[in-house]
Amino acid sequence: MTLSTSACGKVADSATQHASAPLTPAVEIATQSSITGKVTLKGAGTTALRKLVDAGGNPFCTGHGEIVDSTWRVTADGALADVVITVRGSQRASNLPEVTPLIDQTGCEFSPHTLAVQPGQNVRFRNSDLTFHNIRIARHEAGTRGKGDNIDNIGQPSRGDENVRAFNTPGIYRLECDVHRWMKAWVFVHEGIHAAVSAADGSYVISRALTDGVYVIEAWHPQFAQNLSQTITVRDGKATADFEFDFTQAFQL
């Protein structure tokens, strides 16, 4: 993972670089909806999975009201958020939006909780709170609940502090705040641009074009050791694919 740093709106004089695989060539890939669907969770009720965070008397964080643990974001009808949907064999896109993807810290929570990018993309990390945050980035060991090697540490003591990191190596990166230990988020670096994250209602959209053909798509959620996968056929540039996770297969406390 290549690292570049900025703080308080100013770019640092130097950058730290981690070894990473060379980037594959990027090509222009049209922005259009290709695969859509919904992700659900069976075998567990929303009430049972909803847990409030003990902020430990932190006056700033408790001042925002209840903080709900972000481990499970599931609705009453089982719609599951924060699932990353990817297409195998995806290419990197050269035509990326000008706006750099952002993970903010607001109300003592990461927002969004899950972000999908392609190798070589920058991610901005911002502190919008009037309290100190310290982001630890670990390269997550796939198939585990919380293993992996720490690769970076970002201190953001002031509101408005920003840092930028370039993620060059495909993989899953876990974010944790060392000050507020309930704060967790994920950066999923797919091999290419064809990736999406399910929304609060479980829906997702792969928003890049695919030529007609047969593809393998996968669904990943951090509370499951195994991805779900299925083979789909894209016709006239479109396909639909739904996924259902089984709570009995999740990591248990």
Coordinates of N, CA and C in Angstrom, one line a residue:
M1 N 0.8 -1.2 0.0 CA 0.0 0.0 0.0 C 0.9 1.2 0.0
T2 N 0.7 2.1 -1.0 CA 1.5 3.4 -1.0 C 0.8 4.4 -0.2
L3 N 1.5 5.1 0.6 CA 1.0 6.1 1.5 C 1.4 7.5 1.2
S4 N 0.4 8.4 1.2 CA 0.7 9.8 1.1 C -0.1 10.5 2.2
T5 N 0.4 11.6 2.8 CA -0.2 12.1 4.0 C -0.5 13.6 3.8
S6 N -1.7 14.0 4.4 CA -2.0 15.4 4.5 C -2.7 15.6 5.9
A7 N -2.5 16.8 6.5 CA -3.2 17.0 7.7 C -3.6 18.5 7.8
C8 N -4.8 18.8 8.3 CA -5.3 20.1 8.4 C -5.3 20.8 7.1
G9 N -5.6 20.0 6.0 CA -5.7 20.6 4.7 C -4.3 20.8 4.0
K10 N -3.2 20.5 4.7 CA -1.9 20.7 4.1 C -1.3 19.3 3.8
V11 N -0.7 19.2 2.6 CA 0.0 18.0 2.3 C 1.4 17.9 2.9
A12 N 1.7 16.8 3.5 CA 3.0 16.6 4.2 C 4.1 16.6 3.2
D13 N 5.3 16.9 3.7 CA 6.5 17.1 2.8 C 7.0 15.7 2.3
S14 N 6.7 14.7 3.0 CA 7.2 13.4 2.5 C 6.1 12.3 2.6
A15 N 6.3 11.2 2.0 CA 5.3 10.1 2.0 C 6.0 8.8 2.3
T16 N 5.3 7.9 3.0 CA 5.8 6.6 3.3 C 5.3 5.6 2.3
Q17 N 6.1 4.7 1.9 CA 5.7 3.7 0.9 C 5.9 2.3 1.4
H18 N 4.9 1.5 1.2 CA 4.9 0.1 1.5 C 5.1 -0.7 0.2
A19 N 5.7 -1.8 0.3 CA 5.8 -2.7 -0.9 C 4.5 -3.1 -1.4
S20 N 4.3 -3.1 -2.7 CA 3.0 -3.4 -3.2 C 3.2 -4.0 -4.6
A21 N 2.2 -4.8 -5.1 CA 2.3 -5.3 -6.4 C 2.1 -4.2 -7.5
P22 N 2.7 -4.4 -8.6 CA 2.5 -3.3 -9.7 C 1.1 -3.3 -10.1
L23 N 0.6 -2.1 -10.4 CA -0.8 -1.9 -10.8 C -1.0 -2.5 -12.2
T24 N -2.1 -3.1 -12.4 CA -2.5 -3.6 -13.7 C -2.9 -2.4 -14.6
P25 N -2.9 -2.5 -15.9 CA -3.3 -1.4 -16.8 C -4.7 -1.0 -16.5
A26 N -5.0 0.3 -16.6 CA -6.4 0.8 -16.5 C -6.9 1.2 -17.8
V27 N -8.2 0.9 -18.0 CA -8.9 1.2 -19.3 C -10.2 1.9 -19.0
E28 N -10.7 2.6 -20.0 CA -12.0 3.3 -19.8 C -13.1 2.3 -19.8
I29 N -13.9 2.4 -18.8 CA -15.1 1.5 -18.6 C -16.3 2.4 -18.3
A30 N -17.3 2.3 -19.1 CA -18.4 3.2 -19.1 C -19.1 3.1 -17.7
T31 N -19.6 4.3 -17.2 CA -20.4 4.3 -16.0 C -21.8 4.1 -16.3
Q32 N -22.3 2.9 -16.0 CA -23.7 2.5 -16.2 C -24.0 1.3 -15.3
S33 N -25.2 1.2 -15.0 CA -25.7 0.0 -14.1 C -25.6 -1.3 -14.9
S34 N -24.9 -2.3 -14.3 CA -24.8 -3.6 -15.0 C -25.4 -4.7 -14.2
I35 N -25.1 -4.8 -12.9 CA -25.6 -5.8 -12.0 C -26.3 -5.2 -10.8
T36 N -27.5 -5.6 -10.5 CA -28.2 -5.1 -9.4 C -28.7 -6.2 -8.5
G37 N -29.1 -6.0 -7.3 CA -29.6 -7.0 -6.5 C -29.8 -6.6 -5.0
K38 N -30.1 -7.5 -4.2 CA -30.3 -7.2 -2.7 C -29.6 -8.3 -1.9
V39 N -29.1 -7.9 -0.7 CA -28.5 -8.8 0.2 C -29.3 -8.9 1.5
T40 N -29.6 -10.1 2.0 CA -30.4 -10.3 3.2 C -29.7 -11.2 4.1
L41 N -30.1 -11.2 5.4 CA -29.6 -12.0 6.4 C -30.8 -12.8 7.0
K42 N -30.6 -14.2 7.1 CA -31.6 -15.0 7.7 C -31.1 -15.6 9.0
G43 N -32.0 -15.9 9.9 CA -31.7 -16.6 11.1 C -31.4 -15.7 12.3
A44 N -31.6 -14.4 12.2 CA -31.4 -13.5 13.4 C -32.3 -12.3 13.3
G45 N -32.9 -11.9 14.4 CA -33.7 -10.7 14.4 C -32.9 -9.5 14.6
T46 N -33.5 -8.4 14.1 CA -32.8 -7.1 14.2 C -32.6 -6.7 15.7
T47 N -33.6 -7.0 16.5 CA -33.5 -6.6 17.9 C -32.4 -7.3 18.6
A48 N -32.2 -8.6 18.3 CA -31.1 -9.3 19.0 C -29.8 -8.8 18.6
L49 N -29.6 -8.3 17.4 CA -28.3 -7.9 16.8 C -28.0 -6.4 17.2
R50 N -29.0 -5.7 17.6 CA -28.8 -4.2 17.9 C -28.2 -4.1 19.3
K51 N -27.0 -3.6 19.3 CA -26.3 -3.4 20.6 C -25.8 -1.9 20.7
L52 N -26.0 -1.4 21.9 CA -25.5 0.0 22.1 C -24.1 -0.1 22.6
V53 N -23.3 0.9 22.2 CA -21.9 1.0 22.6 C -21.8 1.7 24.0
D54 N -21.0 1.2 24.8 CA -20.6 1.8 26.1 C -19.5 2.8 25.8
A55 N -19.8 4.1 25.7 CA -18.8 5.1 25.4 C -17.8 5.4 26.6
G56 N -18.0 4.7 27.7 CA -17.0 4.8 28.8 C -17.0 6.2 29.4
G57 N -18.1 6.9 29.3 CA -18.2 8.2 30.0 C -17.5 9.3 29.2
N58 N -17.1 9.0 27.9 CA -16.5 10.0 27.1 C -17.5 11.1 26.9
P59 N -17.3 12.4 27.4 CA -18.3 13.4 27.3 C -18.7 13.8 25.9
F60 N -17.7 13.8 25.0 CA -18.0 14.3 23.6 C -18.9 13.2 23.0
C61 N -18.5 12.0 23.0 CA -19.2 10.9 22.3 C -20.6 10.7 22.9
T62 N -20.7 10.7 24.2 CA -22.0 10.5 24.9 C -22.9 11.6 24.6
G63 N -22.4 12.8 24.3 CA -23.2 14.0 24.0 C -24.0 13.8 22.7
H64 N -23.7 12.9 21.9 CA -24.4 12.7 20.6 C -25.5 11.7 20.7
G65 N -25.8 11.2 22.0 CA -26.9 10.3 22.2 C -26.4 8.9 22.0
E66 N -27.3 7.9 21.7 CA -27.0 6.5 21.6 C -26.0 6.3 20.4
I67 N -25.0 5.4 20.6 CA -24.2 5.0 19.6 C -24.5 3.5 19.4
V68 N -24.9 3.1 18.2 CA -25.2 1.7 17.9 C -24.0 1.0 17.3
D69 N -23.7 -0.2 17.9 CA -22.6 -1.0 17.3 C -22.8 -1.2 15.9
S70 N -21.8 -1.0 15.1 CA -21.9 -1.1 13.6 C -21.6 -2.5 13.1
T71 N -21.4 -3.5 14.0 CA -21.1 -4.9 13.5 C -22.1 -5.4 12.6
W72 N -23.4 -5.2 12.9 CA -24.5 -5.6 12.1 C -25.4 -4.4 11.8
R73 N -25.6 -4.2 10.5 CA -26.6 -3.2 10.1 C -27.7 -3.9 9.3
V74 N -28.7 -4.3 10.0 CA -29.8 -5.1 9.4 C -31.1 -4.6 9.7
T75 N -32.1 -4.6 8.8 CA -33.4 -4.1 9.0 C -34.3 -5.2 9.5
A76 N -35.5 -4.8 9.9 CA -36.5 -5.7 10.4 C -36.9 -6.8 9.4
D77 N -36.8 -6.5 8.1 CA -37.1 -7.5 7.1 C -35.8 -8.3 6.6
G78 N -34.7 -8.1 7.3 CA -33.5 -8.8 7.0 C -32.6 -8.2 6.0
A79 N -32.8 -7.0 5.5 CA -31.9 -6.4 4.6 C -30.6 -6.1 5.3
L80 N -29.5 -6.5 4.6 CA -28.2 -6.4 5.3 C -27.3 -5.4 4.5
A81 N -26.8 -4.4 5.3 CA -25.9 -3.4 4.7 C -24.4 -3.8 4.9
D82 N -23.6 -3.0 4.2 CA -22.1 -3.2 4.4 C -21.6 -4.5 3.8
V83 N -22.3 -5.1 2.9 CA -21.8 -6.2 2.1 C -21.1 -5.8 0.8
V84 N -19.9 -6.3 0.6 CA -19.2 -5.9 -0.7 C -19.5 -6.9 -1.7
I85 N -20.0 -6.5 -2.9 CA -20.2 -7.3 -4.0 C -19.2 -7.1 -5.1
T86 N -18.5 -8.1 -5.5 CA -17.4 -8.0 -6.5 C -17.6 -8.9 -7.7
V87 N -17.0 -8.5 -8.8 CA -17.1 -9.3 -10.0 C -15.7 -9.8 -10.3
R88 N -15.5 -11.1 -10.4 CA -14.2 -11.7 -10.7 C -13.7 -11.3 -12.1
G89 N -12.4 -11.1 -12.2 CA -11.8 -10.7 -13.5 C -12.1 -9.2 -13.9
S90 N -12.5 -8.4 -12.9 CA -12.7 -7.0 -13.2 C -11.4 -6.3 -13.5
Q91 N -11.5 -5.3 -14.4 CA -10.4 -4.5 -14.8 C -10.4 -3.2 -14.0
R92 N -9.2 -2.5 -13.9 CA -9.1 -1.2 -13.3 C -9.6 -0.2 -14.3
A93 N -10.3 0.8 -13.9 CA -10.9 1.9 -14.7 C -10.0 3.1 -14.7
S94 N -9.8 3.7 -15.9 CA -9.0 4.9 -16.0 C -9.9 6.1 -15.8
N95 N -11.2 6.0 -16.0 CA -12.1 7.2 -15.9 C -12.8 7.1 -14.5
L96 N -12.0 7.7 -13.5 CA -12.6 7.7 -12.2 C -13.1 9.1 -11.9
P97 N -14.1 9.2 -10.9 CA -14.6 10.5 -10.5 C -13.5 11.3 -9.9
E98 N -13.6 12.6 -10.1 CA -12.6 13.6 -9.6 C -12.6 13.6 -8.1
V99 N -13.7 13.3 -7.4 CA -13.8 13.4 -6.0 C -13.2 12.2 -5.4
T100 N -12.2 12.4 -4.4 CA -11.6 11.3 -3.8 C -12.5 10.6 -2.7
P101 N -12.7 9.3 -2.7 CA -13.5 8.7 -1.7 C -13.1 9.1 -0.3
L102 N -14.1 9.3 0.6 CA -13.9 9.8 1.9 C -14.5 8.9 3.0
I103 N -13.7 8.6 4.0 CA -14.2 8.0 5.2 C -14.1 9.1 6.3
D104 N -15.2 9.5 6.8 CA -15.2 10.6 7.8 C -15.4 10.0 9.2
Q105 N -15.1 10.7 10.2 CA -15.3 10.4 11.6 C -16.2 11.5 12.2
T106 N -17.4 11.1 12.5 CA -18.4 12.1 12.9 C -19.3 11.4 14.0
G107 N -19.5 12.1 15.1 CA -20.3 11.5 16.2 C -19.7 10.2 16.8
C108 N -18.3 10.2 16.7 CA -17.6 9.0 17.2 C -17.9 7.7 16.5
E109 N -18.2 7.9 15.2 CA -18.4 6.7 14.3 C -17.7 7.0 13.0
F110 N -17.3 5.9 12.3 CA -16.8 6.0 10.9 C -18.0 6.1 10.0
S111 N -17.9 6.9 9.0 CA -18.9 7.0 8.0 C -18.3 7.2 6.6
P112 N -18.5 6.3 5.6 CA -19.3 5.1 5.8 C -18.5 4.0 6.5
H113 N -19.2 2.9 6.9 CA -18.5 1.8 7.6 C -17.7 0.9 6.6
T114 N -18.1 0.9 5.4 CA -17.5 0.1 4.4 C -17.4 0.8 3.1
L115 N -16.2 0.8 2.5 CA -15.9 1.5 1.3 C -15.2 0.5 0.3
A116 N -15.6 0.5 -0.9 CA -14.9 -0.3 -1.9 C -14.2 0.5 -3.0
V117 N -12.9 0.3 -3.2 CA -12.2 1.0 -4.2 C -11.4 0.1 -5.1
Q118 N -10.8 0.6 -6.2 CA -9.9 -0.3 -7.0 C -8.4 0.1 -6.6
P119 N -7.5 -0.8 -7.0 CA -6.1 -0.6 -6.6 C -5.6 0.7 -7.3
G120 N -4.9 1.5 -6.5 CA -4.3 2.8 -7.0 C -5.2 4.0 -6.6
Q121 N -6.4 3.7 -6.0 CA -7.2 4.9 -5.6 C -6.8 5.4 -4.3
N122 N -6.9 6.7 -4.1 CA -6.7 7.4 -2.9 C -8.0 7.3 -2.0
V123 N -7.8 7.3 -0.7 CA -8.9 7.4 0.2 C -8.6 8.6 1.2
R124 N -9.5 9.5 1.4 CA -9.3 10.5 2.4 C -9.9 10.1 3.7
F125 N -9.2 10.4 4.8 CA -9.6 10.2 6.1 C -9.8 11.5 6.9
R126 N -10.9 11.8 7.4 CA -11.2 13.1 8.0 C -11.7 13.0 9.4
N127 N -11.3 13.9 10.2 CA -11.9 14.0 11.6 C -12.8 15.2 11.6
S128 N -14.1 14.9 11.7 CA -15.1 16.0 11.8 C -15.6 16.2 13.3
D129 N -14.9 15.5 14.2 CA -15.3 15.6 15.6 C -14.4 16.6 16.4
L130 N -15.0 17.1 17.5 CA -14.2 17.9 18.4 C -13.5 17.1 19.4
T131 N -12.9 16.0 19.0 CA -12.2 15.1 19.9 C -11.1 14.4 19.1
F132 N -10.1 13.9 19.8 CA -9.0 13.2 19.2 C -9.4 11.8 18.7
H133 N -9.0 11.5 17.4 CA -9.1 10.2 16.9 C -7.8 9.7 16.4
N134 N -7.6 8.4 16.5 CA -6.3 7.8 16.0 C -6.7 6.5 15.2
I135 N -6.5 6.6 13.9 CA -6.9 5.5 13.0 C -5.7 4.6 12.9
R136 N -6.0 3.3 13.2 CA -5.0 2.2 12.9 C -5.5 1.4 11.7
I137 N -4.7 1.2 10.7 CA -5.0 0.5 9.5 C -4.3 -0.9 9.6
A138 N -5.1 -1.9 9.4 CA -4.5 -3.3 9.4 C -4.9 -4.0 8.1
R139 N -4.0 -4.7 7.5 CA -4.3 -5.5 6.4 C -5.0 -6.8 6.9
H140 N -6.3 -6.9 6.7 CA -7.1 -7.9 7.3 C -6.8 -9.3 6.7
E141 N -6.7 -10.3 7.6 CA -6.5 -11.7 7.1 C -7.9 -12.2 6.8
A142 N -8.1 -12.5 5.5 CA -9.4 -13.0 5.0 C -9.7 -14.3 5.7
G143 N -11.0 -14.4 6.1 CA -11.5 -15.7 6.7 C -11.4 -15.7 8.2
T144 N -10.9 -14.5 8.8 CA -10.8 -14.4 10.2 C -11.7 -13.3 10.7
R145 N -11.8 -13.2 12.0 CA -12.7 -12.2 12.6 C -11.9 -10.9 12.7
G146 N -10.6 -11.0 13.2 CA -9.9 -9.8 13.4 C -8.4 -9.9 13.3
K147 N -7.9 -10.9 12.6 CA -6.5 -11.0 12.5 C -5.9 -10.2 11.4
G148 N -4.6 -10.0 11.4 CA -4.0 -9.2 10.3 C -2.9 -8.3 10.9
D149 N -2.1 -7.8 10.0 CA -0.9 -7.0 10.4 C -1.2 -5.5 10.3
N150 N -0.8 -4.8 11.4 CA -1.0 -3.4 11.3 C 0.0 -2.8 10.4
I151 N -0.4 -1.9 9.5 CA 0.5 -1.3 8.5 C 0.6 0.2 8.6
D152 N -0.3 0.9 9.3 CA -0.3 2.3 9.4 C -1.0 2.8 10.6
N153 N -0.7 4.0 11.0 CA -1.3 4.7 12.2 C -1.4 6.1 11.9
I154 N -2.6 6.7 12.0 CA -2.9 8.1 11.7 C -3.5 8.8 12.9
G155 N -2.8 9.7 13.5 CA -3.3 10.5 14.5 C -4.0 11.8 14.0
Q156 N -5.2 12.0 14.4 CA -5.9 13.2 14.0 C -6.5 13.9 15.2
P157 N -5.7 14.8 15.8 CA -6.1 15.4 17.1 C -7.2 16.5 17.0
S158 N -7.4 17.1 15.8 CA -8.2 18.3 15.7 C -9.3 18.1 14.7
R159 N -10.4 18.8 14.9 CA -11.5 18.8 14.0 C -11.0 19.4 12.7
G160 N -11.3 18.7 11.6 CA -10.9 19.2 10.2 C -9.6 18.6 9.8
D161 N -8.9 17.8 10.6 CA -7.7 17.1 10.2 C -8.0 16.1 9.1
E162 N -7.2 16.1 8.0 CA -7.4 15.1 6.9 C -6.1 14.5 6.6
N163 N -6.1 13.2 6.2 CA -5.0 12.5 5.7 C -5.4 11.7 4.5
V164 N -4.5 11.5 3.6 CA -4.8 10.7 2.3 C -3.9 9.5 2.3
R165 N -4.5 8.4 1.9 CA -3.7 7.2 1.7 C -4.1 6.6 0.3
A166 N -3.1 6.1 -0.4 CA -3.3 5.4 -1.7 C -3.2 3.9 -1.4
F167 N -4.3 3.2 -1.8 CA -4.3 1.8 -1.6 C -4.0 1.1 -2.9
N168 N -2.8 0.6 -3.1 CA -2.3 0.0 -4.3 C -2.5 -1.5 -4.4
T169 N -2.6 -2.2 -3.3 CA -2.6 -3.7 -3.2 C -4.0 -4.2 -2.9
P170 N -4.6 -5.1 -3.8 CA -5.9 -5.6 -3.5 C -5.9 -6.3 -2.2
G171 N -7.0 -6.3 -1.5 CA -7.1 -6.9 -0.2 C -8.2 -6.2 0.6
I172 N -8.3 -6.6 1.9 CA -9.2 -6.0 2.8 C -8.5 -5.3 3.9
Y173 N -8.8 -4.1 4.2 CA -8.1 -3.3 5.2 C -9.1 -2.9 6.3
R174 N -8.7 -3.2 7.5 CA -9.6 -2.9 8.7 C -9.1 -1.6 9.3
L175 N -10.1 -0.8 9.7 CA -9.8 0.5 10.3 C -10.3 0.4 11.8
E176 N -9.5 0.9 12.7 CA -10.0 0.9 14.1 C -9.5 2.2 14.7
C177 N -10.2 2.8 15.6 CA -9.8 4.0 16.3 C -9.2 3.5 17.7
D178 N -7.9 3.8 17.9 CA -7.3 3.4 19.2 C -7.8 4.1 20.4
V179 N -8.5 5.3 20.2 CA -9.1 6.0 21.3 C -10.5 5.5 21.6
H180 N -11.3 5.3 20.6 CA -12.6 4.8 20.8 C -12.7 3.5 20.1
R181 N -12.6 2.4 21.0 CA -12.4 1.1 20.4 C -13.6 0.5 19.7
W182 N -14.7 1.0 19.9 CA -15.9 0.5 19.2 C -15.9 1.0 17.7
M183 N -15.1 2.0 17.4 CA -15.1 2.5 16.0 C -14.3 1.6 15.1
K184 N -15.0 1.0 14.1 CA -14.4 0.2 13.1 C -15.0 0.5 11.7
A185 N -14.2 0.3 10.7 CA -14.6 0.5 9.3 C -13.7 -0.4 8.4
W186 N -14.1 -0.5 7.2 CA -13.4 -1.4 6.2 C -13.2 -0.7 4.9
V187 N -12.0 -0.9 4.3 CA -11.7 -0.5 3.0 C -11.4 -1.8 2.2
F188 N -12.3 -2.1 1.2 CA -12.1 -3.3 0.4 C -11.5 -2.9 -0.9
V189 N -10.3 -3.3 -1.2 CA -9.6 -3.0 -2.5 C -9.8 -4.2 -3.4
H190 N -10.7 -4.0 -4.4 CA -11.0 -5.1 -5.3 C -9.9 -5.1 -6.4
E191 N -9.9 -6.1 -7.2 CA -8.9 -6.2 -8.3 C -9.2 -5.1 -9.4
G192 N -10.4 -4.7 -9.5 CA -10.8 -3.8 -10.5 C -12.0 -2.9 -10.0
I193 N -12.7 -2.3 -11.0 CA -13.7 -1.3 -10.6 C -15.0 -1.8 -10.3
H194 N -15.3 -3.1 -10.7 CA -16.6 -3.7 -10.6 C -16.9 -4.2 -9.1
A195 N -17.2 -3.2 -8.3 CA -17.5 -3.5 -6.9 C -18.5 -2.6 -6.4
A196 N -19.3 -3.0 -5.4 CA -20.3 -2.2 -4.8 C -20.5 -2.6 -3.3
V197 N -21.1 -1.7 -2.5 CA -21.4 -2.0 -1.1 C -22.9 -1.9 -0.9
S198 N -23.5 -2.9 -0.3 CA -25.0 -2.8 -0.1 C -25.4 -1.7 0.8
A199 N -26.5 -1.1 0.5 CA -27.0 0.1 1.3 C -27.8 -0.4 2.5
A200 N -28.4 0.6 3.2 CA -29.1 0.2 4.4 C -30.3 -0.7 4.1
D201 N -30.9 -0.6 2.9 CA -32.0 -1.4 2.5 C -31.6 -2.7 1.8
G202 N -30.2 -3.0 1.9 CA -29.7 -4.2 1.3 C -29.4 -4.2 -0.2
S203 N -29.9 -3.1 -0.8 CA -29.7 -3.1 -2.3 C -28.3 -2.7 -2.7
Y204 N -27.9 -3.1 -3.9 CA -26.6 -2.7 -4.4 C -26.7 -2.5 -5.9
V205 N -25.7 -1.8 -6.5 CA -25.6 -1.6 -7.9 C -24.2 -1.6 -8.3
I206 N -23.8 -2.5 -9.2 CA -22.5 -2.4 -9.9 C -22.7 -1.4 -11.0
S207 N -22.0 -0.2 -10.8 CA -22.3 0.9 -11.7 C -21.3 1.1 -12.8
R208 N -20.7 0.0 -13.2 CA -19.8 0.0 -14.4 C -20.2 -1.0 -15.4
A209 N -20.0 -0.7 -16.7 CA -20.5 -1.6 -17.8 C -19.8 -2.9 -17.8
L210 N -20.5 -3.9 -18.2 CA -20.0 -5.3 -18.4 C -20.4 -5.8 -19.8
T211 N -19.5 -6.4 -20.6 CA -19.9 -7.0 -21.8 C -20.8 -8.2 -21.5
D212 N -21.6 -8.6 -22.4 CA -22.4 -9.8 -22.2 C -21.5 -11.0 -22.1
G213 N -22.0 -11.9 -21.1 CA -21.2 -13.1 -20.9 C -21.5 -13.6 -19.5
V214 N -20.7 -14.6 -19.1 CA -20.9 -15.3 -17.9 C -19.8 -14.8 -16.9
Y215 N -20.3 -14.5 -15.7 CA -19.4 -14.0 -14.6 C -19.6 -14.7 -13.3
V216 N -18.6 -14.7 -12.5 CA -18.7 -15.1 -11.1 C -18.7 -13.9 -10.2
I217 N -19.7 -13.7 -9.4 CA -19.7 -12.6 -8.5 C -19.7 -13.1 -7.1
E218 N -19.2 -12.3 -6.1 CA -19.0 -12.7 -4.8 C -19.6 -11.7 -3.8
A219 N -20.0 -12.1 -2.6 CA -20.5 -11.2 -1.6 C -19.6 -11.5 -0.3
W220 N -19.1 -10.4 0.2 CA -18.3 -10.5 1.4 C -18.9 -9.6 2.5
H221 N -18.9 -10.2 3.7 CA -19.3 -9.4 4.9 C -18.3 -9.8 6.0
P222 N -17.8 -8.8 6.8 CA -16.7 -9.1 7.8 C -17.1 -10.2 8.9
Q223 N -18.4 -10.4 9.1 CA -18.7 -11.4 10.1 C -18.9 -12.8 9.6
F224 N -18.4 -13.1 8.4 CA -18.5 -14.4 7.8 C -17.1 -14.8 7.3
A225 N -16.7 -16.1 7.6 CA -15.4 -16.6 7.2 C -15.4 -16.9 5.7
Q226 N -16.5 -17.2 5.1 CA -16.6 -17.6 3.7 C -17.5 -16.6 3.0
N227 N -17.0 -16.2 1.8 CA -17.8 -15.4 0.8 C -18.9 -16.2 0.3
L228 N -20.0 -15.6 -0.2 CA -21.0 -16.2 -1.0 C -20.6 -15.9 -2.5
S229 N -20.9 -16.9 -3.3 CA -20.6 -16.7 -4.8 C -21.7 -17.3 -5.6
Q230 N -21.8 -16.8 -6.8 CA -22.7 -17.4 -7.8 C -22.3 -17.0 -9.2
T231 N -22.7 -17.8 -10.1 CA -22.4 -17.5 -11.5 C -23.6 -16.9 -12.2
I232 N -23.4 -15.8 -12.9 CA -24.5 -15.1 -13.5 C -24.3 -14.9 -15.0
T233 N -25.3 -14.6 -15.8 CA -25.1 -14.3 -17.2 C -25.6 -12.9 -17.4
V234 N -24.7 -12.1 -18.0 CA -25.1 -10.7 -18.3 C -25.6 -10.7 -19.8
R235 N -26.8 -10.2 -19.9 CA -27.4 -10.1 -21.3 C -27.9 -8.6 -21.5
D236 N -27.5 -8.1 -22.7 CA -27.8 -6.7 -23.0 C -27.3 -5.8 -21.9
G237 N -26.1 -6.2 -21.3 CA -25.4 -5.4 -20.3 C -26.0 -5.4 -19.0
K238 N -27.0 -6.3 -18.7 CA -27.7 -6.3 -17.4 C -27.8 -7.7 -16.8
A239 N -27.9 -7.7 -15.5 CA -28.1 -8.9 -14.7 C -28.6 -8.6 -13.3
T240 N -29.2 -9.5 -12.7 CA -29.6 -9.3 -11.3 C -29.1 -10.5 -10.5
A241 N -28.7 -10.3 -9.2 CA -28.2 -11.4 -8.4 C -28.5 -11.0 -6.9
D242 N -29.2 -11.8 -6.2 CA -29.5 -11.6 -4.8 C -28.6 -12.5 -4.0
F243 N -28.3 -12.1 -2.8 CA -27.5 -13.0 -1.9 C -28.2 -13.0 -0.5
E244 N -28.1 -14.2 0.1 CA -28.7 -14.4 1.5 C -27.6 -15.1 2.4
F245 N -27.2 -14.3 3.4 CA -26.3 -14.9 4.4 C -27.1 -15.6 5.5
D246 N -26.5 -16.6 6.0 CA -27.1 -17.4 7.1 C -26.4 -17.1 8.4
F247 N -27.1 -16.5 9.4 CA -26.5 -16.0 10.6 C -25.9 -17.2 11.4
T248 N -26.3 -18.4 11.2 CA -25.7 -19.6 11.9 C -24.3 -19.8 11.4
Q249 N -23.9 -19.3 10.2 CA -22.6 -19.4 9.7 C -21.7 -18.3 10.1
A250 N -22.2 -17.3 10.8 CA -21.4 -16.1 11.2 C -20.4 -16.5 12.3
F251 N -19.4 -15.6 12.5 CA -18.6 -15.7 13.7 C -19.5 -15.5 14.9
Q252 N -19.3 -16.4 15.9 CA -20.1 -16.3 17.1 C -19.3 -15.7 18.3
L253 N -19.9 -15.1 19.2 CA -19.2 -14.5 20.4 C -18.8 -15.6 21.3

